[in-house]
Coordinates of C-alpha atoms in Angstrom, one line a residue:
Chain A
M1 CA 137.3 17.5 42.1
K2 CA 139.3 14.1 43.6
V3 CA 141.2 13.8 46.5
R4 CA 143.4 11.9 48.0
P5 CA 143.9 10.6 51.4
L6 CA 146.3 12.0 52.3
V7 CA 144.8 13.3 55.6
G8 CA 145.3 9.6 56.0
F9 CA 149.0 10.0 57.3
W10 CA 148.6 12.7 59.4
G11 CA 146.2 11.1 62.0
G12 CA 142.8 11.9 59.8
P13 CA 140.4 14.2 61.5
A14 CA 141.1 14.9 64.6
A15 CA 144.9 16.9 63.5
V16 CA 143.5 18.7 61.0
F17 CA 141.1 19.9 63.5
G18 CA 143.1 20.7 66.1
V19 CA 145.7 22.3 64.1
A20 CA 142.4 24.0 62.7
L21 CA 142.1 25.3 66.6
A22 CA 145.5 25.5 67.3
A23 CA 146.2 28.0 64.0
R24 CA 142.7 29.9 65.5
V25 CA 143.7 30.5 69.3
A26 CA 147.8 30.9 67.9
L27 CA 145.2 34.1 65.8
I28 CA 143.3 34.9 69.1
F29 CA 145.9 36.2 70.7
Y30 CA 147.7 36.9 68.8
G31 CA 145.1 40.0 68.2
L32 CA 145.6 40.7 71.7
Y33 CA 149.0 41.4 70.9
Q34 CA 147.6 44.0 68.1
D35 CA 145.8 45.4 69.9
R36 CA 147.5 46.7 72.7
T37 CA 151.3 47.6 71.0
L38 CA 150.3 49.3 67.3
V39 CA 147.9 51.6 66.7
V40 CA 146.4 49.2 64.2
K41 CA 144.2 47.4 65.9
F42 CA 143.9 43.4 64.6
T43 CA 140.7 42.8 66.1
D44 CA 138.1 44.5 63.6
I45 CA 135.9 47.7 64.6
D46 CA 131.8 44.8 64.1
Y47 CA 133.6 42.8 67.1
R48 CA 134.1 46.1 69.5
V49 CA 130.4 47.5 68.1
F50 CA 129.1 44.1 69.6
T51 CA 131.0 44.3 72.5
D52 CA 129.8 47.5 73.3
G53 CA 126.1 46.2 72.6
A54 CA 127.0 43.7 75.1
R55 CA 127.9 46.1 77.4
L56 CA 124.5 48.5 77.3
V57 CA 122.9 45.5 77.6
M58 CA 124.0 44.7 81.4
E59 CA 123.8 47.5 82.3
G60 CA 119.7 46.9 80.7
R61 CA 119.8 49.5 77.9
S62 CA 118.9 48.7 74.4
P63 CA 122.2 47.6 72.2
Y64 CA 120.2 50.3 69.4
R65 CA 122.3 53.3 71.4
R66 CA 125.8 52.2 70.1
A67 CA 125.5 53.3 66.9
T68 CA 126.4 51.6 64.4
Y69 CA 125.1 48.1 65.7
R70 CA 123.5 47.2 63.1
Y71 CA 122.4 43.4 64.5
T72 CA 120.1 41.2 66.2
P73 CA 119.9 42.3 70.0
L74 CA 120.6 38.1 70.6
L75 CA 124.3 38.5 69.5
A76 CA 124.3 41.0 72.3
W77 CA 122.8 38.9 75.2
L78 CA 124.5 36.1 73.1
L79 CA 128.3 38.0 73.9
T80 CA 127.7 39.2 77.7
P81 CA 130.5 37.3 78.9
N82 CA 132.6 39.2 77.0
I83 CA 131.5 41.9 80.0
S84 CA 131.2 39.5 82.6
L85 CA 134.4 37.4 82.1
S86 CA 136.4 38.5 79.1
E87 CA 136.6 40.7 75.9
L88 CA 137.3 37.3 74.5
F89 CA 135.0 35.0 75.6
G90 CA 133.0 36.0 71.7
K91 CA 136.0 35.3 69.5
F92 CA 136.6 32.1 71.2
L93 CA 132.6 31.5 70.9
F94 CA 133.3 32.5 66.6
V95 CA 136.0 30.0 66.9
S96 CA 134.1 27.9 67.8
C97 CA 131.1 27.8 65.6
D98 CA 134.0 27.7 62.9
L99 CA 134.7 24.7 63.9
L100 CA 131.9 23.6 64.1
T101 CA 130.7 24.4 60.5
G102 CA 133.8 22.8 59.8
F103 CA 132.5 19.7 61.7
L104 CA 129.3 19.5 60.5
M105 CA 130.6 20.1 56.7
F106 CA 132.6 16.6 57.4
R107 CA 129.2 14.6 59.1
L108 CA 127.1 16.1 55.7
L109 CA 130.1 14.7 53.1
L110 CA 130.0 11.7 55.2
L111 CA 126.5 10.9 54.6
T112 CA 126.9 11.3 51.2
G113 CA 129.1 8.5 51.6
L114 CA 132.5 9.5 51.0
S115 CA 135.4 8.2 53.5
P116 CA 136.3 9.6 56.2
S117 CA 139.6 10.9 54.9
R118 CA 138.3 12.0 51.7
A119 CA 135.8 14.2 53.3
C120 CA 137.8 15.4 55.8
G121 CA 140.2 16.5 53.0
Y122 CA 137.2 19.1 51.5
S123 CA 136.4 19.8 54.6
S124 CA 139.7 21.2 55.1
W125 CA 139.2 23.6 52.6
W126 CA 137.3 25.8 54.9
L127 CA 138.8 24.6 58.7
L128 CA 142.8 26.0 57.0
N129 CA 141.0 28.5 54.9
P130 CA 143.5 31.7 55.8
L131 CA 139.8 33.4 55.0
P132 CA 137.3 32.5 57.9
L133 CA 140.0 31.6 59.9
V134 CA 141.4 35.5 59.5
V135 CA 138.0 36.6 60.0
S136 CA 136.4 34.8 62.8
S137 CA 140.2 35.4 65.0
R138 CA 138.5 39.3 64.4
G139 CA 135.6 39.3 65.6
N140 CA 133.5 38.6 63.4
A141 CA 130.0 37.0 63.8
E142 CA 130.0 35.6 59.5
S143 CA 130.8 32.1 61.9
L144 CA 127.4 32.2 63.7
I145 CA 125.1 32.1 60.5
A146 CA 128.0 29.3 58.8
A147 CA 127.6 27.7 61.2
L148 CA 123.6 27.9 61.7
V149 CA 123.0 27.0 57.9
L150 CA 124.9 24.3 58.2
T151 CA 123.4 23.0 61.2
A152 CA 120.1 23.3 58.9
L153 CA 121.1 21.4 56.3
Y154 CA 122.3 18.4 58.6
L155 CA 119.1 18.6 60.1
L156 CA 117.3 18.3 57.0
E157 CA 119.3 16.0 55.2
R158 CA 118.5 13.8 57.9
R159 CA 115.0 14.6 57.5
N160 CA 114.4 15.9 61.2
V161 CA 112.5 19.3 59.7
V162 CA 111.3 20.4 63.3
W163 CA 114.1 21.7 64.2
A164 CA 116.3 21.9 61.2
A165 CA 113.1 24.6 60.5
L166 CA 114.3 25.9 64.2
V167 CA 117.7 26.6 63.5
Y168 CA 117.0 28.2 60.7
G169 CA 114.7 30.6 61.8
L170 CA 117.0 31.5 63.9
A171 CA 119.8 31.8 61.0
V172 CA 117.0 34.3 59.4
H173 CA 116.3 36.3 61.9
M174 CA 120.0 36.7 62.3
K175 CA 120.8 37.6 58.7
V176 CA 118.4 38.0 55.9
Y177 CA 120.6 35.9 53.7
P178 CA 119.6 33.0 53.9
V179 CA 115.5 33.8 53.2
T180 CA 116.4 32.6 49.8
Y181 CA 116.7 28.9 50.8
L182 CA 113.0 29.0 51.6
L183 CA 112.5 28.4 47.9
P184 CA 114.6 24.9 47.2
I185 CA 114.6 23.9 50.6
A186 CA 110.0 23.8 50.1
L187 CA 111.2 21.9 46.9
Y188 CA 112.4 19.7 48.8
L189 CA 110.9 18.4 51.3
Q190 CA 108.7 18.1 48.3
T191 CA 106.8 14.4 48.1
A192 CA 108.4 12.7 45.1
S193 CA 106.4 12.6 42.6
G194 CA 106.1 8.5 41.8
E195 CA 104.3 8.9 45.6
L196 CA 101.1 10.8 45.0
E197 CA 98.9 8.6 43.2
K198 CA 98.7 8.9 39.0
D199 CA 98.7 12.5 38.5
R200 CA 95.8 13.5 35.1
S201 CA 96.0 17.2 35.6
K202 CA 96.3 19.0 33.0
S203 CA 98.3 21.5 35.0
R204 CA 102.3 21.2 35.9
V205 CA 102.4 23.2 38.1
W206 CA 98.9 22.7 39.9
G207 CA 100.5 19.0 40.6
L208 CA 103.5 21.3 42.1
A209 CA 101.6 22.7 44.6
R210 CA 100.3 19.7 45.3
R211 CA 103.7 17.7 45.7
L212 CA 104.6 20.8 48.2
W213 CA 101.2 20.0 50.6
N214 CA 102.6 17.6 52.5
R215 CA 103.4 17.2 56.3
D216 CA 106.9 18.1 56.1
V217 CA 107.2 21.0 54.0
L218 CA 104.3 22.1 56.3
L219 CA 106.1 21.7 58.8
F220 CA 109.0 23.6 58.4
G221 CA 107.1 26.7 56.9
V222 CA 105.5 26.5 60.2
V223 CA 108.2 26.3 63.1
A224 CA 110.6 28.2 60.3
G225 CA 108.3 31.0 60.4
L226 CA 107.1 31.3 64.1
T227 CA 110.7 31.4 65.3
F228 CA 111.5 34.1 63.1
F229 CA 108.6 36.4 64.2
T230 CA 108.9 34.9 68.3
L231 CA 112.2 36.3 67.5
G232 CA 111.2 39.2 66.4
L233 CA 107.8 40.0 68.7
V234 CA 109.7 40.2 71.1
F235 CA 112.4 42.2 70.6
Y236 CA 111.0 44.8 68.8
Y237 CA 107.8 44.1 71.6
R238 CA 111.5 45.3 74.1
Y239 CA 113.4 47.3 71.8
G240 CA 110.4 49.2 69.1
W241 CA 110.8 50.4 66.5
E242 CA 114.8 50.9 66.6
F243 CA 115.5 47.2 66.3
L244 CA 113.7 46.1 63.0
E245 CA 114.6 49.4 61.8
H246 CA 118.3 48.6 62.9
T247 CA 118.4 44.7 62.7
Y248 CA 115.8 44.6 59.0
L249 CA 115.4 48.1 57.1
Y250 CA 118.7 49.4 56.6
H251 CA 120.3 45.6 55.3
L252 CA 117.5 45.6 53.0
T253 CA 116.8 49.6 52.2
R254 CA 121.0 50.7 51.9
R255 CA 122.3 52.3 49.6
D256 CA 125.6 52.9 50.8
I257 CA 127.2 54.9 48.3
R258 CA 130.8 54.0 48.7
H259 CA 133.2 51.7 46.5
N260 CA 132.7 48.4 46.4
F261 CA 132.9 45.5 44.4
S262 CA 128.8 45.3 43.7
P263 CA 128.8 46.2 39.7
Y264 CA 126.1 48.8 40.4
F265 CA 128.7 50.8 43.1
Y266 CA 128.6 53.3 40.6
M267 CA 125.8 53.3 37.8
L268 CA 123.8 53.4 41.6
Y269 CA 126.4 56.6 43.7
L270 CA 126.4 58.5 40.1
T271 CA 122.3 57.6 39.7
A272 CA 121.7 58.7 44.3
E273 CA 119.5 61.1 44.0
S274 CA 118.1 61.5 41.2
K275 CA 114.3 60.1 39.8
W276 CA 115.2 56.8 39.1
S277 CA 117.3 56.3 42.2
F278 CA 114.5 53.6 43.4
S279 CA 113.3 51.8 39.9
L280 CA 117.3 51.2 39.1
G281 CA 117.8 49.5 42.4
L282 CA 114.6 47.6 41.7
A283 CA 115.9 46.8 38.4
A284 CA 119.2 45.9 39.6
F285 CA 117.1 43.2 41.5
L286 CA 115.5 41.4 39.1
P287 CA 117.6 39.5 37.2
Q288 CA 118.7 38.7 41.2
L289 CA 115.6 37.4 41.5
L290 CA 114.9 35.4 37.8
L291 CA 118.2 33.5 38.5
L292 CA 117.9 32.2 42.2
V293 CA 113.6 31.2 41.1
V294 CA 115.5 29.3 37.9
V295 CA 118.0 27.9 39.7
S296 CA 115.9 26.1 42.9
F297 CA 114.0 24.5 40.7
A298 CA 116.1 23.0 39.3
Y299 CA 119.5 21.8 42.0
Y300 CA 116.3 21.8 44.9
R301 CA 117.3 17.6 45.5
D302 CA 120.9 18.7 45.9
L303 CA 120.5 20.8 48.4
A304 CA 123.4 22.4 49.4
F305 CA 124.6 22.8 45.9
C306 CA 121.9 24.9 45.2
C307 CA 122.1 26.4 48.7
F308 CA 125.9 27.7 47.6
L309 CA 124.1 28.9 43.8
H310 CA 121.7 30.4 45.8
T311 CA 124.9 32.5 47.7
A312 CA 127.2 32.6 45.5
I313 CA 124.7 34.7 43.2
F314 CA 122.9 36.6 45.4
V315 CA 126.5 37.5 46.6
S316 CA 127.8 38.6 42.9
F317 CA 124.5 40.5 41.7
N318 CA 123.7 42.5 45.1
K319 CA 123.7 46.3 45.2
V320 CA 126.8 46.2 48.3
C321 CA 129.8 43.6 48.2
T322 CA 132.3 43.3 50.3
S323 CA 134.8 40.1 51.1
Q324 CA 133.0 39.0 53.9
Y325 CA 130.3 38.3 51.8
F326 CA 132.0 35.2 50.1
L327 CA 132.4 33.8 53.4
W328 CA 128.3 33.5 52.9
Y329 CA 129.0 30.5 50.3
L330 CA 132.5 30.2 51.9
C331 CA 130.6 27.4 53.7
L332 CA 129.3 25.8 51.5
L333 CA 131.8 24.9 48.9
P334 CA 133.0 21.8 50.2
L335 CA 129.8 20.4 50.5
V336 CA 130.2 21.1 46.6
M337 CA 133.9 20.2 45.6
P338 CA 133.6 16.7 45.4
Q339 CA 131.2 16.9 42.5
M340 CA 133.0 18.0 41.3
R341 CA 134.0 16.3 37.5
M342 CA 137.2 19.2 37.3
S343 CA 140.5 18.5 37.1
W344 CA 142.8 20.4 39.5
K345 CA 144.3 22.8 35.9
R346 CA 141.0 23.9 35.7
A347 CA 140.3 24.5 39.7
I348 CA 143.3 25.8 40.2
L349 CA 143.1 28.8 36.6
L350 CA 139.3 29.5 38.6
L351 CA 141.0 30.3 42.0
G352 CA 143.7 32.8 40.1
L353 CA 141.1 34.7 37.9
W354 CA 138.8 35.0 41.6
F355 CA 141.2 36.7 43.1
M356 CA 143.7 38.7 40.0
G357 CA 139.6 39.9 40.3
Q358 CA 139.9 41.3 43.2
A359 CA 143.0 42.7 43.1
L360 CA 142.3 44.3 40.1
W361 CA 138.7 46.3 42.4
L362 CA 142.3 46.9 44.8
A363 CA 144.1 48.4 42.6
P364 CA 142.2 51.1 41.2
A365 CA 139.8 51.5 44.5
Y366 CA 143.9 52.3 46.5
F367 CA 144.8 55.1 44.2
L368 CA 140.7 56.6 44.2
E369 CA 141.3 56.2 48.4
F370 CA 144.5 56.7 48.8
Q371 CA 146.0 58.8 46.0
G372 CA 142.9 61.0 46.1
K373 CA 143.4 60.3 41.6
N374 CA 140.0 60.3 40.5
T375 CA 139.1 56.1 39.3
F376 CA 135.6 56.0 39.2
L377 CA 135.7 54.6 35.5
L378 CA 138.0 51.7 36.3
I379 CA 136.7 51.3 39.2
W380 CA 133.1 50.6 38.0
L381 CA 135.1 48.3 35.3
A382 CA 137.0 46.7 37.3
G383 CA 133.6 45.6 39.1
L384 CA 132.2 44.9 35.8
L385 CA 134.7 42.8 35.1
F386 CA 134.4 40.5 38.4
L387 CA 130.7 39.8 37.6
F388 CA 131.9 38.5 34.8
I389 CA 134.4 36.3 36.7
N390 CA 131.8 35.4 39.7
C391 CA 129.3 34.5 36.5
Y392 CA 132.1 32.5 34.5
I393 CA 134.3 30.7 37.3
L394 CA 130.3 29.8 38.3
I395 CA 129.2 29.0 34.4
Q396 CA 132.2 25.9 34.9
I397 CA 131.5 24.9 37.9
I398 CA 127.6 24.1 36.5
S399 CA 128.5 22.9 33.6
H400 CA 131.5 20.3 36.1
Y401 CA 129.5 18.9 38.5
Q402 CA 127.7 16.1 38.5
L403 CA 123.8 15.5 40.1
G404 CA 126.0 11.9 41.1
K405 CA 125.6 10.6 44.9
L406 CA 123.9 12.6 46.3
A407 CA 120.8 13.4 44.2
K408 CA 120.9 9.6 43.5
K409 CA 120.7 8.5 47.2
I410 CA 117.2 11.5 47.7
K411 CA 115.4 10.3 45.1
S412 CA 116.1 6.8 45.9
Q413 CA 114.5 7.7 49.7
Chain B
M1 CA 159.6 77.0 58.9
N2 CA 159.9 80.8 59.8
F3 CA 157.1 82.4 62.3
V4 CA 157.2 85.9 61.6
H5 CA 156.3 87.7 64.5
L6 CA 154.1 90.7 64.1
Y7 CA 154.7 93.6 67.4
S8 CA 150.6 95.1 67.9
R9 CA 151.0 98.9 68.0
N10 CA 149.1 99.1 71.0
T11 CA 150.9 97.3 73.5
N12 CA 154.2 95.6 73.4
C13 CA 153.0 91.4 73.3
S14 CA 153.3 89.8 70.5
E15 CA 150.9 88.1 67.9
I16 CA 150.2 84.7 68.3
I17 CA 150.7 82.8 65.3
L18 CA 149.2 80.2 63.6
L19 CA 149.4 76.9 61.1
Q20 CA 146.4 74.5 60.1
E21 CA 148.0 72.5 57.3
I22 CA 146.3 69.3 55.4
V23 CA 148.8 66.2 54.8
K24 CA 148.0 63.3 52.5
D25 CA 146.2 62.7 50.0
G26 CA 142.5 60.6 48.9
F27 CA 140.3 60.0 51.6
H28 CA 142.1 59.7 55.0
R29 CA 143.5 62.6 56.0
D30 CA 145.5 64.2 58.9
L31 CA 144.9 67.8 60.3
L32 CA 147.8 69.7 61.6
I33 CA 148.0 72.8 63.3
K34 CA 151.2 74.0 64.7
V35 CA 150.8 77.4 67.4
K36 CA 153.2 79.5 68.4
L37 CA 152.5 81.7 71.6
G38 CA 154.0 84.6 71.4
T39 CA 157.7 86.1 71.9
S40 CA 158.3 88.0 75.1
I41 CA 158.2 86.3 78.0
E42 CA 160.4 86.8 80.9
N43 CA 159.3 83.8 83.1
S44 CA 157.9 81.5 80.4
P45 CA 154.6 80.7 82.5
T46 CA 152.9 77.1 81.3
C47 CA 150.5 77.4 79.3
S48 CA 148.3 74.9 77.7
V49 CA 146.2 75.2 74.6
L50 CA 143.1 74.1 73.0
I51 CA 141.5 73.7 69.3
K52 CA 138.3 74.0 68.0
H53 CA 137.9 72.4 64.8
H54 CA 133.8 72.9 62.9
L55 CA 134.5 71.0 61.1
P56 CA 132.4 71.8 57.6
T57 CA 129.7 68.6 55.9
G58 CA 132.9 66.9 53.7
L59 CA 134.3 65.5 56.3
Y60 CA 134.4 63.4 59.3
V61 CA 136.3 62.0 62.0
D62 CA 136.3 58.9 63.2
P63 CA 135.4 57.8 66.8
Y64 CA 136.7 54.8 67.5
E65 CA 139.9 55.7 66.0
L66 CA 140.2 58.9 68.2
A67 CA 140.0 56.6 71.2
S68 CA 142.6 53.9 70.5
L69 CA 145.3 57.0 69.4
Q70 CA 144.2 58.9 72.3
E71 CA 144.7 55.6 73.9
H72 CA 148.5 55.7 72.3
N73 CA 148.8 58.9 73.5
V74 CA 148.8 60.2 70.4
T75 CA 146.0 62.4 70.2
E76 CA 142.9 63.7 72.7
A77 CA 140.5 64.4 70.9
M78 CA 136.5 64.9 71.9
I79 CA 133.3 65.4 69.5
I80 CA 131.0 67.1 70.8
Q81 CA 128.3 65.6 69.1
N82 CA 126.9 61.6 70.0
T83 CA 127.8 60.0 67.7
V84 CA 129.0 60.2 64.1
D85 CA 127.5 58.5 60.9
L86 CA 131.1 57.4 59.2
E87 CA 128.9 55.7 56.6
A88 CA 126.9 59.3 55.1
P89 CA 127.2 61.3 52.0
E90 CA 128.7 65.3 52.6
Y91 CA 124.7 66.5 51.6
L92 CA 123.5 64.2 53.9
S93 CA 125.4 65.3 57.2
K94 CA 126.3 68.5 59.5
E95 CA 129.2 70.2 60.5
F96 CA 130.5 69.2 63.8
D97 CA 133.1 70.6 66.6
V98 CA 136.1 68.9 67.2
F99 CA 138.0 69.8 70.8
V100 CA 142.3 68.7 70.8
Y101 CA 144.7 69.9 73.5
A102 CA 147.2 70.5 72.2
K103 CA 150.7 68.7 72.9
S104 CA 154.4 71.1 73.6
D105 CA 156.1 71.2 70.1
S106 CA 159.3 70.6 70.7
Q107 CA 161.1 72.7 67.9
C108 CA 161.1 75.9 69.8
S109 CA 159.7 77.6 72.6
E110 CA 156.0 78.4 73.6
C111 CA 154.8 76.0 70.6
F112 CA 152.1 73.4 70.6
K113 CA 150.6 71.3 67.3
T114 CA 147.9 69.0 67.5
F115 CA 147.3 66.3 64.7
L116 CA 143.5 65.0 63.8
P117 CA 142.4 62.4 61.2
V118 CA 140.4 63.2 59.5
H119 CA 138.3 61.0 56.9
C120 CA 136.5 62.5 53.2
R121 CA 132.7 62.0 53.3
Y122 CA 130.8 61.4 49.6
H123 CA 129.7 64.0 47.7
Q124 CA 127.3 64.7 44.8
P125 CA 128.7 63.9 41.5
E126 CA 129.6 66.6 39.5
E127 CA 128.7 67.6 35.8
K128 CA 132.3 67.5 34.8
E129 CA 134.6 69.0 37.5
Q130 CA 136.6 65.6 38.7
R131 CA 136.8 66.9 41.7
A132 CA 134.7 68.2 44.6
F133 CA 136.4 70.5 47.4
V134 CA 136.0 71.5 50.5
M135 CA 137.2 74.9 52.9
V136 CA 138.3 74.2 56.0
K137 CA 138.3 77.2 58.1
N138 CA 140.2 78.7 60.8
P139 CA 139.6 76.7 64.6
E140 CA 139.1 78.7 67.2
L141 CA 142.3 78.9 70.0
F142 CA 142.2 78.5 73.5
V143 CA 143.6 79.4 75.9
R144 CA 144.9 79.0 80.4
C145 CA 147.2 79.6 81.4
Y146 CA 148.5 78.8 85.4
N147 CA 150.5 81.8 86.2
D148 CA 149.3 85.2 85.7
F149 CA 150.2 86.1 81.7
P150 CA 149.9 89.9 80.9
S151 CA 149.9 88.9 77.4
L152 CA 146.9 86.6 77.9
N153 CA 145.6 89.8 78.3
C154 CA 145.9 91.3 74.3
W155 CA 145.3 88.2 73.1
K156 CA 142.7 87.6 75.2
Q157 CA 138.5 88.1 73.6
S158 CA 136.5 85.7 75.5
D159 CA 136.2 83.0 79.0
V160 CA 134.4 80.4 77.7
E161 CA 134.0 77.1 80.7
A162 CA 135.9 73.7 78.6
P163 CA 136.7 70.5 80.5
C164 CA 140.3 70.9 81.4
S165 CA 142.3 68.0 79.7
M166 CA 140.7 64.9 78.2
K167 CA 141.7 63.2 81.3
N168 CA 140.9 65.9 83.7
K169 CA 136.8 65.7 83.1
H170 CA 136.3 68.6 85.3
L171 CA 135.7 72.3 83.9
C172 CA 138.2 75.0 83.9
K173 CA 138.0 79.0 82.9
W174 CA 140.1 78.6 79.0
S175 CA 140.4 82.7 77.4
S176 CA 139.8 82.6 73.5
V177 CA 142.6 84.4 72.0
K178 CA 142.2 86.3 68.6
Y179 CA 146.1 84.5 66.5
Q180 CA 147.5 85.8 63.6
S181 CA 146.7 82.7 60.6
V182 CA 149.7 81.5 58.2
N183 CA 147.1 80.0 55.5
Q184 CA 144.1 81.4 55.4
N185 CA 141.2 78.8 54.6
V186 CA 142.9 75.3 54.5
I187 CA 141.6 73.9 50.6
L188 CA 141.3 70.3 49.7
Q189 CA 140.8 68.7 47.3
V190 CA 137.6 64.4 47.8
P191 CA 137.4 63.4 44.3
V192 CA 134.5 63.0 42.9
G193 CA 131.4 60.8 40.1
L194 CA 131.1 62.5 37.2
K195 CA 128.1 63.2 36.2
V196 CA 128.6 63.4 32.2
H197 CA 129.2 59.1 32.7
H198 CA 125.8 58.8 33.6
F199 CA 124.1 57.7 30.9
L200 CA 127.3 55.0 29.8
V201 CA 127.2 54.3 33.2
C202 CA 123.8 53.1 33.7
V203 CA 122.8 51.4 30.2
V204 CA 126.4 48.7 30.3
T205 CA 125.9 48.1 33.9
M206 CA 122.5 46.4 33.0
L207 CA 123.4 44.9 30.2
V208 CA 126.6 43.8 31.5
T209 CA 124.2 42.3 34.8
I210 CA 121.1 41.0 31.8
L211 CA 123.5 39.0 30.2
C212 CA 126.1 38.3 33.0
S213 CA 122.3 37.0 34.2
G214 CA 121.6 35.6 30.4
L215 CA 124.7 33.4 30.6
I216 CA 124.2 31.7 33.5
F217 CA 120.2 31.5 32.7
R218 CA 121.4 29.5 29.9
A219 CA 123.9 27.2 31.4
V220 CA 121.2 25.9 34.3
L221 CA 118.9 25.0 31.5
K222 CA 121.4 23.4 29.9
H223 CA 123.0 21.5 32.5
S224 CA 120.8 20.5 35.4
H225 CA 118.0 18.7 35.5
F226 CA 115.1 21.4 34.9
S227 CA 111.3 20.5 36.2
L228 CA 108.5 20.9 38.1

């Protein structure tokens, strides 16, 4: 999609970042006001959980004393200034990560050869987008992960493998979903096929294995693995089994049967206590896994696009899906947009379809939750429709994507 | 709302009337209690009323919501349990008690009311019934009066120690009293999934997800430089 350089008119990147910062800060202070005056709070419940966890670690206790604290203790440690300085510290931290994410997008787009004004135009899809704006000001930590993922991608682009691995290991420690990027990253770091001496071996798999056995891939694997396991061991030593249970196991085995966007929701609710529950869960996992592997091999040369597809597929086919998860791939969308040869009309149609899919789900969900009507079948059908819509959008993105300058640039390295 | 004044045969004290009702629909309800402490009071002493709800497994309260409501002076409630699992389904949950300090009801003298927002848990799917039923038993009622109050003696069943109020955590002596309830146990309905759908839902869900993954798979193979 071509973005006309409107941005040049009104001051360029500085203006966009300025507006983005101002809007977020304004919302933080508005949130302060709403929390004090209305019963319905602006601040997300998660933020209260983080703050309570921080309070506990300051007292030298385990943050897992706090019910529903299901994150790494690192987050509680990071937010201790919430207690010592001001309760707004965390929100300002998340807002900064938000802006950092936007900045990294901007830099990554510049690296692909876009002009600053165009790069800024695409980055403003994140910076001026209401969803990340509201999410960060409400105190959700999603922007932290987004910043870490984009930092890792940026460092990989600069071929700074050790630092990229460190940041990546940290990201996986904090939230498990970036672990799916391991295969594309390994493929991305492989030796270009021209560099090895002519491979006479018959097997392509053997050829691939040889190309993967190089300094960068090994370095990345070792450093990322060390980072992840060191952090894990330190916190396991300090907080015990609770750390593993709440930070990882809960998310991996989560059986939240309450209604959510996932197409599997009703199936899992009906089979929750039956003997089929485990095999169905596994069966649901297989299409996801297969797709992720195929996408990795198809698009690893364009790492940002590959990661975007990975996460979009992962979220759409996941057993639990809430609107918070959309941010995980939204932060990669501006990196993908320059390469898309799609008319504005089509893009707006797809966006409209996406919102419509959510609206069609929210309507029966409202009737179930607030009116007590039995709309389970409708919610299930809406979930299936939303999956269809997401897949259609992904297929449109895939078919209109041009492995353009970025891939050519990498191939020529 | 008319309170019927019943007089006990033996002594000259009127019965306490208690009305429990649930308002709103869906998974988020309000549990309201209205209490009227008899009318034969000459020099109306100031009494405090404490309600102890015994919530069934199908309901839960959100401690953080309660904390927020307390800040805004809407309701004062105390949960007798360390943690409440907000996500567990009904069959994996336990019953627990919630104490609510009543406020004066301006509708009539010696009237008190309490308000407790409750939430319904997910229940096991039923074979054919579209709803599951949750029964909320009548609560226990505790009264504490500052001056000497003869009627209290006819109502009183036993003495118990409980915090004086939400702000004052010292233990006070409360009297557990008997009362006449307007409705027998309140029943609320919660929508549930139907087991009848089981086969259809599983088959169609798996078909759709396999179809969708197949479509994406095909698109990827068609449009990319797929190579090992």
